[in-house]
XYZ file of C-alpha atoms in Angstrom:
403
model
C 0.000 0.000 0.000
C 2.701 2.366 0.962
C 4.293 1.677 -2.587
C 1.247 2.342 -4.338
C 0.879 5.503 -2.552
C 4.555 6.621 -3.066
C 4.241 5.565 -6.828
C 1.349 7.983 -7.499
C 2.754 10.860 -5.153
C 5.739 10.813 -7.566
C 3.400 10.392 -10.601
C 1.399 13.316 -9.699
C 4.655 15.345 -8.242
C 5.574 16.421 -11.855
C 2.556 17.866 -12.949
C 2.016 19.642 -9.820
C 5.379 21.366 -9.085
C 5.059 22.679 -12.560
C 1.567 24.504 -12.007
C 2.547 25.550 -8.988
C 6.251 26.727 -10.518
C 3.929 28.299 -13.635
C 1.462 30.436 -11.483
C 4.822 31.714 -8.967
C 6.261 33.005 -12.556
C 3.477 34.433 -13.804
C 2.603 36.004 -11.078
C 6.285 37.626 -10.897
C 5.700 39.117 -14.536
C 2.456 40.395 -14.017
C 3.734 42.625 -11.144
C 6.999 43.554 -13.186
C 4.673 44.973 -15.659
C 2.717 46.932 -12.946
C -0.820 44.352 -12.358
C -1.704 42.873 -10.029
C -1.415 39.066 -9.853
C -4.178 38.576 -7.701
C -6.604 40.561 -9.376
C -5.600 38.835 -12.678
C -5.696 35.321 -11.347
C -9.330 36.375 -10.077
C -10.571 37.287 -13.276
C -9.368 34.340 -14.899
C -11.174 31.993 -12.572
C -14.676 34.358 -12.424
C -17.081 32.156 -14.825
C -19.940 34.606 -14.169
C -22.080 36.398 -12.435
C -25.077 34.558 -13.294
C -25.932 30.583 -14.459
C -26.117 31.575 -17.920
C -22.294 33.021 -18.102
C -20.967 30.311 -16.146
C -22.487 27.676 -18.251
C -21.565 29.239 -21.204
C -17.615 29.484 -19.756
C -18.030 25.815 -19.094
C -19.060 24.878 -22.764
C -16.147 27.268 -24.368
C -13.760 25.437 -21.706
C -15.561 21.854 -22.892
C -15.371 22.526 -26.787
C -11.510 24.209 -26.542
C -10.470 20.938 -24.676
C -12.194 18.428 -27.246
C -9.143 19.133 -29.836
C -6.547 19.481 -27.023
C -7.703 15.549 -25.359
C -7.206 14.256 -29.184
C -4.027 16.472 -30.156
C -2.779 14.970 -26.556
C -3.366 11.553 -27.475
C -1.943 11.988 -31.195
C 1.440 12.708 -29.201
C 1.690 10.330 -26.471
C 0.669 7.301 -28.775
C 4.349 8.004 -30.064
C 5.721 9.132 -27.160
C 4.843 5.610 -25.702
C 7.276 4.294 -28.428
C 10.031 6.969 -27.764
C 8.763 8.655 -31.079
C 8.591 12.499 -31.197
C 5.367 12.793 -33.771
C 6.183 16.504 -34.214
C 4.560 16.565 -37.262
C 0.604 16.362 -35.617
C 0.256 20.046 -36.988
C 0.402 19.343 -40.421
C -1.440 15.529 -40.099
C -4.458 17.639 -38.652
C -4.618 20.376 -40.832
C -4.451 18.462 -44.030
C -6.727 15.366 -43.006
C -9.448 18.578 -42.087
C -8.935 19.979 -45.503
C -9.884 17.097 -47.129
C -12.350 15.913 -44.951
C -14.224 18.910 -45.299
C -13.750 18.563 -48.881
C -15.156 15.160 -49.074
C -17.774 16.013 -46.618
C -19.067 19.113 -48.472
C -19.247 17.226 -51.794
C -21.474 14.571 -51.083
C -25.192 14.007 -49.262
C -25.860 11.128 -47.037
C -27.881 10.009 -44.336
C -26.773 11.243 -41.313
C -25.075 8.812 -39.677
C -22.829 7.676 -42.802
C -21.589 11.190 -43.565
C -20.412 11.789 -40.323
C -18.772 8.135 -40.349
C -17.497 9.349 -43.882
C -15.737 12.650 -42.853
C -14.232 11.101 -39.744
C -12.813 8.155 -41.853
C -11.564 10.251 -44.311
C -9.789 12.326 -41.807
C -7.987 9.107 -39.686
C -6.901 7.999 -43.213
C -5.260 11.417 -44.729
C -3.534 11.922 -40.855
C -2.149 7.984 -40.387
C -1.513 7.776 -44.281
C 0.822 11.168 -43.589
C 2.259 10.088 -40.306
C 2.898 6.868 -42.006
C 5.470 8.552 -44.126
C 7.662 9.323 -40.802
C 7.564 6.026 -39.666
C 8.544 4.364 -43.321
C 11.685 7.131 -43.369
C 12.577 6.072 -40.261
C 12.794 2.326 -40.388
C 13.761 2.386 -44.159
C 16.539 5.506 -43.855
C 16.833 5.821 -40.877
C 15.698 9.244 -41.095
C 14.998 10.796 -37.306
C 11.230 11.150 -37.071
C 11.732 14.404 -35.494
C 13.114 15.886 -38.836
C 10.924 14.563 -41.119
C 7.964 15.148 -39.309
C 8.939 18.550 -39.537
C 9.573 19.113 -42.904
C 6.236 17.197 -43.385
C 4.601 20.180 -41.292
C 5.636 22.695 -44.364
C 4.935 20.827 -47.020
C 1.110 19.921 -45.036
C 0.623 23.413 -44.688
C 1.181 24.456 -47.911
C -0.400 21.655 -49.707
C -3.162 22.724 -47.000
C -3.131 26.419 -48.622
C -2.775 25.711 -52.025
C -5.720 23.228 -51.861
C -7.638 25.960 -50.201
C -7.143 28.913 -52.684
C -7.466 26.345 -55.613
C -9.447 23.333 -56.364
C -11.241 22.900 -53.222
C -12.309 26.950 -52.838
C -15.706 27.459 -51.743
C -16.077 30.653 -51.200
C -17.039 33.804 -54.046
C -14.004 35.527 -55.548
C -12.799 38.403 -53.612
C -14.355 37.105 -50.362
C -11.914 38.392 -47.252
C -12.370 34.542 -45.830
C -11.282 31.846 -48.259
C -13.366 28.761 -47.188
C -14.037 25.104 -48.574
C -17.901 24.260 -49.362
C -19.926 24.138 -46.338
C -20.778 20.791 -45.031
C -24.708 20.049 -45.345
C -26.447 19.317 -42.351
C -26.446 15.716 -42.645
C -22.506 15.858 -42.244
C -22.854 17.554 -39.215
C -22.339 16.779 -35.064
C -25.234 18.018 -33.281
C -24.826 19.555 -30.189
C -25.038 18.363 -26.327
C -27.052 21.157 -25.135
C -30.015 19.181 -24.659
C -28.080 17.058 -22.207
C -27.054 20.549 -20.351
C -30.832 21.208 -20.347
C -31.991 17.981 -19.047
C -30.001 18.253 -16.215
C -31.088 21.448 -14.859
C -28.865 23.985 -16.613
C -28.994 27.123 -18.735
C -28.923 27.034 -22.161
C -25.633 28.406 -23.577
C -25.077 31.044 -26.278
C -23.037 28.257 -28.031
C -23.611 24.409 -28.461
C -21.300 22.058 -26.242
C -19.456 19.594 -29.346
C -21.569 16.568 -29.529
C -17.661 15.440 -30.962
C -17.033 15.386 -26.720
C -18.307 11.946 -26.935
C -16.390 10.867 -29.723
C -12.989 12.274 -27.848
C -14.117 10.242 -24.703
C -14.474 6.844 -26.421
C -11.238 7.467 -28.520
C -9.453 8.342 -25.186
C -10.651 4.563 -23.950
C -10.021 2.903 -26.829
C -6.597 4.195 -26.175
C -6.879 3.223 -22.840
C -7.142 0.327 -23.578
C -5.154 -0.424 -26.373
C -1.921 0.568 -24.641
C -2.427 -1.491 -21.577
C -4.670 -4.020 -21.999
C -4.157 -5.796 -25.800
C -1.794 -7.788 -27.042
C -0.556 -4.233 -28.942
C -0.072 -2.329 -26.022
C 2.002 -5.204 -24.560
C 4.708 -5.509 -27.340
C 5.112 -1.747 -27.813
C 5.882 -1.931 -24.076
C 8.112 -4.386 -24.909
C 9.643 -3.229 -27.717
C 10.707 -0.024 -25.857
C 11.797 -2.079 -22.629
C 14.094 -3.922 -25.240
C 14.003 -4.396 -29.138
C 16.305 -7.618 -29.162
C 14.102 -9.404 -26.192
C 11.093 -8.197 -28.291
C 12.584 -9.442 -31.711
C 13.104 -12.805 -30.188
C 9.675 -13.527 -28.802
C 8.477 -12.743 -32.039
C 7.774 -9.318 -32.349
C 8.889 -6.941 -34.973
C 10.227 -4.093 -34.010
C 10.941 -2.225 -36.963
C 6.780 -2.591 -38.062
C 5.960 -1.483 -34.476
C 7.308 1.963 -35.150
C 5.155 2.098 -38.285
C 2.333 0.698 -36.634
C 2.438 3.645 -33.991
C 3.195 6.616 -36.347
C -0.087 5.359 -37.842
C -2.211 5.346 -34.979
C -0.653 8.469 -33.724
C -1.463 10.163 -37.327
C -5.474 8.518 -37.769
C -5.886 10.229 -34.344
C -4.043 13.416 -35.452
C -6.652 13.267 -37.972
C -9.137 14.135 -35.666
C -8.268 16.856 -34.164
C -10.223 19.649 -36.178
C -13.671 17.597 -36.644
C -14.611 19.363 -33.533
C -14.438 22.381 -34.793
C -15.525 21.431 -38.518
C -18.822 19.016 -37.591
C -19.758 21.111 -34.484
C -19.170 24.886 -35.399
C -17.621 26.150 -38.314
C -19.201 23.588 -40.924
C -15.854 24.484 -43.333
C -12.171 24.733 -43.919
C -10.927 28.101 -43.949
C -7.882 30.685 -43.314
C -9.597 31.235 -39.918
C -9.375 27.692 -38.778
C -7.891 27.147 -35.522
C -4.069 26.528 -35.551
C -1.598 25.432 -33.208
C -3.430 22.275 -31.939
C -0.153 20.614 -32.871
C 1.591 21.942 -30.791
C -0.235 22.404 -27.788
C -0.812 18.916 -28.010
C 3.381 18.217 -27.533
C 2.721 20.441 -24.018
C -0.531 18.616 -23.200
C 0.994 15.297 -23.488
C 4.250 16.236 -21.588
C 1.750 17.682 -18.337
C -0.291 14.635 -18.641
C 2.388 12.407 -18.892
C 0.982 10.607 -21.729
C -2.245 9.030 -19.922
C -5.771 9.233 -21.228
C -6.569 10.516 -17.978
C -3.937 12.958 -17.399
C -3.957 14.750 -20.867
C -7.684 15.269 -20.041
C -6.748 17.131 -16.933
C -4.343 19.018 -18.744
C -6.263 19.594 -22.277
C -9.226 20.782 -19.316
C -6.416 23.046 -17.737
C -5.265 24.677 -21.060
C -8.562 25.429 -22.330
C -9.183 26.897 -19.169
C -6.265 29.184 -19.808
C -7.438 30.108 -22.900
C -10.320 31.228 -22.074
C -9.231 33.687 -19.272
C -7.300 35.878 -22.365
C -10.503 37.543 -23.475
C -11.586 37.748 -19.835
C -8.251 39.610 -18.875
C -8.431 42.251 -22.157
C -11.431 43.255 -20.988
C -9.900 43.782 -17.179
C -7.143 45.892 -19.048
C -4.462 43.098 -18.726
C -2.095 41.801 -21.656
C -3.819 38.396 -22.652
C -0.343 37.355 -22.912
C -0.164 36.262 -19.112
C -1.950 33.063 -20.904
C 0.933 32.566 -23.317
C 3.367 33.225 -20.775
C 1.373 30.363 -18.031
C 1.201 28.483 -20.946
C 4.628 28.035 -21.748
C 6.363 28.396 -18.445
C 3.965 25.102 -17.875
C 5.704 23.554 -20.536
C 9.469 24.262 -19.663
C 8.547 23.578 -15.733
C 6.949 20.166 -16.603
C 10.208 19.116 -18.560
C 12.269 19.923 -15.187
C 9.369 18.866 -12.784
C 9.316 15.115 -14.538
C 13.169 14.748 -14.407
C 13.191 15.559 -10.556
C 10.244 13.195 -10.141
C 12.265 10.254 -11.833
C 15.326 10.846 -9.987
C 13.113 10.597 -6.892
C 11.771 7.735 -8.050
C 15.573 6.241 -9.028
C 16.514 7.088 -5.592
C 13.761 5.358 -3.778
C 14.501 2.330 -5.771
C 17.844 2.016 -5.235
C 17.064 2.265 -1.234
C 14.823 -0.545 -1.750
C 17.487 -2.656 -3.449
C 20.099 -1.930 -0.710
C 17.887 -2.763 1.848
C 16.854 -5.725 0.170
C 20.985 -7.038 -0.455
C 23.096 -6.550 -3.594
C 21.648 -7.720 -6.929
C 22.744 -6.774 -10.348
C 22.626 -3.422 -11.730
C 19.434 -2.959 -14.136
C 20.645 -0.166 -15.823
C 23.948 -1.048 -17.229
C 27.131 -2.134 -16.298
C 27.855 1.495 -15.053
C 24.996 1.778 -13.080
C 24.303 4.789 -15.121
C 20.354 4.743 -15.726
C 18.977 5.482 -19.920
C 18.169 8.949 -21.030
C 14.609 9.986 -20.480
C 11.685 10.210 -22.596
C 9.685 12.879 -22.451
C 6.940 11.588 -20.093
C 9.327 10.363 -18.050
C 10.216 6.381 -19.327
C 13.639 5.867 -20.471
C 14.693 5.310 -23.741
C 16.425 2.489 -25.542
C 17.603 1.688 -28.915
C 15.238 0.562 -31.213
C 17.518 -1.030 -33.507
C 16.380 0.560 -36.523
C 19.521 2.307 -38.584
C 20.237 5.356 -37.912
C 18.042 5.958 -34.662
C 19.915 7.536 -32.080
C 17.053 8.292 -29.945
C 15.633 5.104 -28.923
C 12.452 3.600 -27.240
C 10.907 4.701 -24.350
C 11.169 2.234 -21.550
């Protein structure tokens, strides 16, 4: 009991410190620039005066965390496997391109045209991950670089699709927008939930995509610990030669995960696209990518904990309108934001040296065995949730697995 208690104090010890670190920062730069940090942490946590505001707060936190869970996930799939999947930007923005395309172009019955735009979106983001992986256990080619280079060449693929054969909108329009998606392609909205339990209506509709996120998060789940899958990626990045002898093969497991990580890349804008904006445009929401590197890292690639920290982040974004209005730089957010990230990085390396530590006590105390990390007794790199790396055994990787 006392193990399982220390195990998740140093789980949870990361993620904390670096809030906490985050907020102490923060709140140091607000009062260099002459606010005052406790008056700007209290408008960014005021929902409302009345139930109508604060449900409406709720649903904007809700709908900005939908993409965040999924961009999350897209990242620690690979980060389970050691792999850096920088390239999630590009997957998402492309596969929501097309999908939008696809969905826009044809009329089904409900049902199937959702089930068409969201296939067509895991497809375009795994068959474009799927190029990493191939590099990588072909070449040799670190996934890191060719993911991205992938991200430019997505993007502008992305924009030249956009302005060209898949424009929507009138010439001369300010917006430049796909076809809009007919209402049979499209998610409806939760708010009848929010309703039948009591609640105010909101301005905007809560994504009905939520429930979508919450089954892919399971699957996930899962998949990762509870499958046959889950168990020789584990053991692929615990050792590749071990794994290659019981009959698995590494070098198809790295492709295997670039592809999941990509079909769930995929997903990241159908929030937005079924549940809102009904179209591809120049206004569609960027960065997702790359939030979801920082979500992952706080969350230490778990279902669970990238919800709490997609949750946290959308909170943070919505207190920047909330704060221009109060006359203070909406910046704070980026600034949170990214102190989060660096503190998280530091947070997670003092929590596994913690956790080194406490093991090593329990193998003195227990009598001399041999060393499990090496013949130097010098432990493997980290990954960046925390797990140690190894090499994969694919040419030319110089990163390895995580552990």
């Amino acid at each position: 009991m006392n193990g399982l208690v220390r195990r998740v104090g140093l789980s949870l010890l990361g993620p904390v410190l670096a809030v906490l670190v985050a907020l102490v920062i923060s709140a140091a730069v607000i009062a260099l620039i002459g606010e005052d940090p406790v008056a700007a942490f209290r408008v960014m946590v005021d929902l409302g005066d009345s139930p109508s505001q604060q449900v409406q707060s709720i649903v904007v936190i809700l709908n900005r965390a939908v993409p965040l869970f999924l961009a999350g996930l897209a990242v620690a799939v690979a980060f389970r496997m050691g792999l850096f999947n920088i390239g999630v930007e590009g997957q998402y923005r492309l596969a929501t391109i097309l999908a939008a395309a696809v969905g826009a172009a044809v009329v089904l019955p409900g049902p199937l045209h959702v089930l068409l735009v969201v296939v067509v979106a895991m497809v375009v983001g795994a068959s474009w991950a799927g190029i990493v992986g191939v590099l990588k256990v072909t070449r040799g080619v670190s996934e890191v670089i060719s993911s991205i280079m992938l991200n430019f060449i997505a993007l502008g693929l992305a924009s030249f699709l956009l302005t060209g054969p898949l424009r929507g909108s009138p010439p001369g329009a300010s917006i430049v927008t796909t076809a809009e998606i007919p209402e049979s392609g499209r998610v409806p909205s939760l708010n009848g939930v929010l309703t039948a339990l009591g609640l105010a209506t909101p301005r905007s509709g809560l994504y009905g995509f939520l429930l979508v996120a919450l089954v892919v998060g399971v699957v996930v789940a899962v998949l990762l610990k509870r499958t046959r899958f889950g168990f020789d990626l584990r053991a692929t990045g615990l050792s590749p030669s071990a794994a290659t002898a019981s009959g698995v093969d590494a070098r198809g497991m790295v492709v295997k995960t670039m592809l999941i990580s990509g079909g769930i890349a995929g997903l990241i804008g159908l929030p937005d696209l079924l549940g809102a904006q009904y179209d591809y445009g120049t206004e569609f929401t960027a960065g997702l990518g790359f939030l979801g590197i920082a979500v992952a890292l706080l969350g230490r690639s778990t279902p669970l904990g990238i919800a709490l920290a997609a949750l946290l982040f959308a909170f943070l974004d919505r207190a920047a309108l909330p704060l221009q209005f109060a006359d203070i730089p909406s910046s704070v957010v980026t600034i949170i934001q990214g102190t989060i990230v660096l503190a998280v990085v530091v947070a997670n390396e003092i929590a596994r040296r913690l956790a080194l530590r406490s093991a090593e006590r329990a193998g003195a105390a227990a009598g001399p065995g041999p060393q499990a990390d090496g013949d130097d007794g010098v432990p493997p790199p980290t990954a960046p949730d925390g797990g140690q790396r190894v090499h994969t055994g694919v040419p030319g990787d110089q990163q390895g697995v995580q552990a």
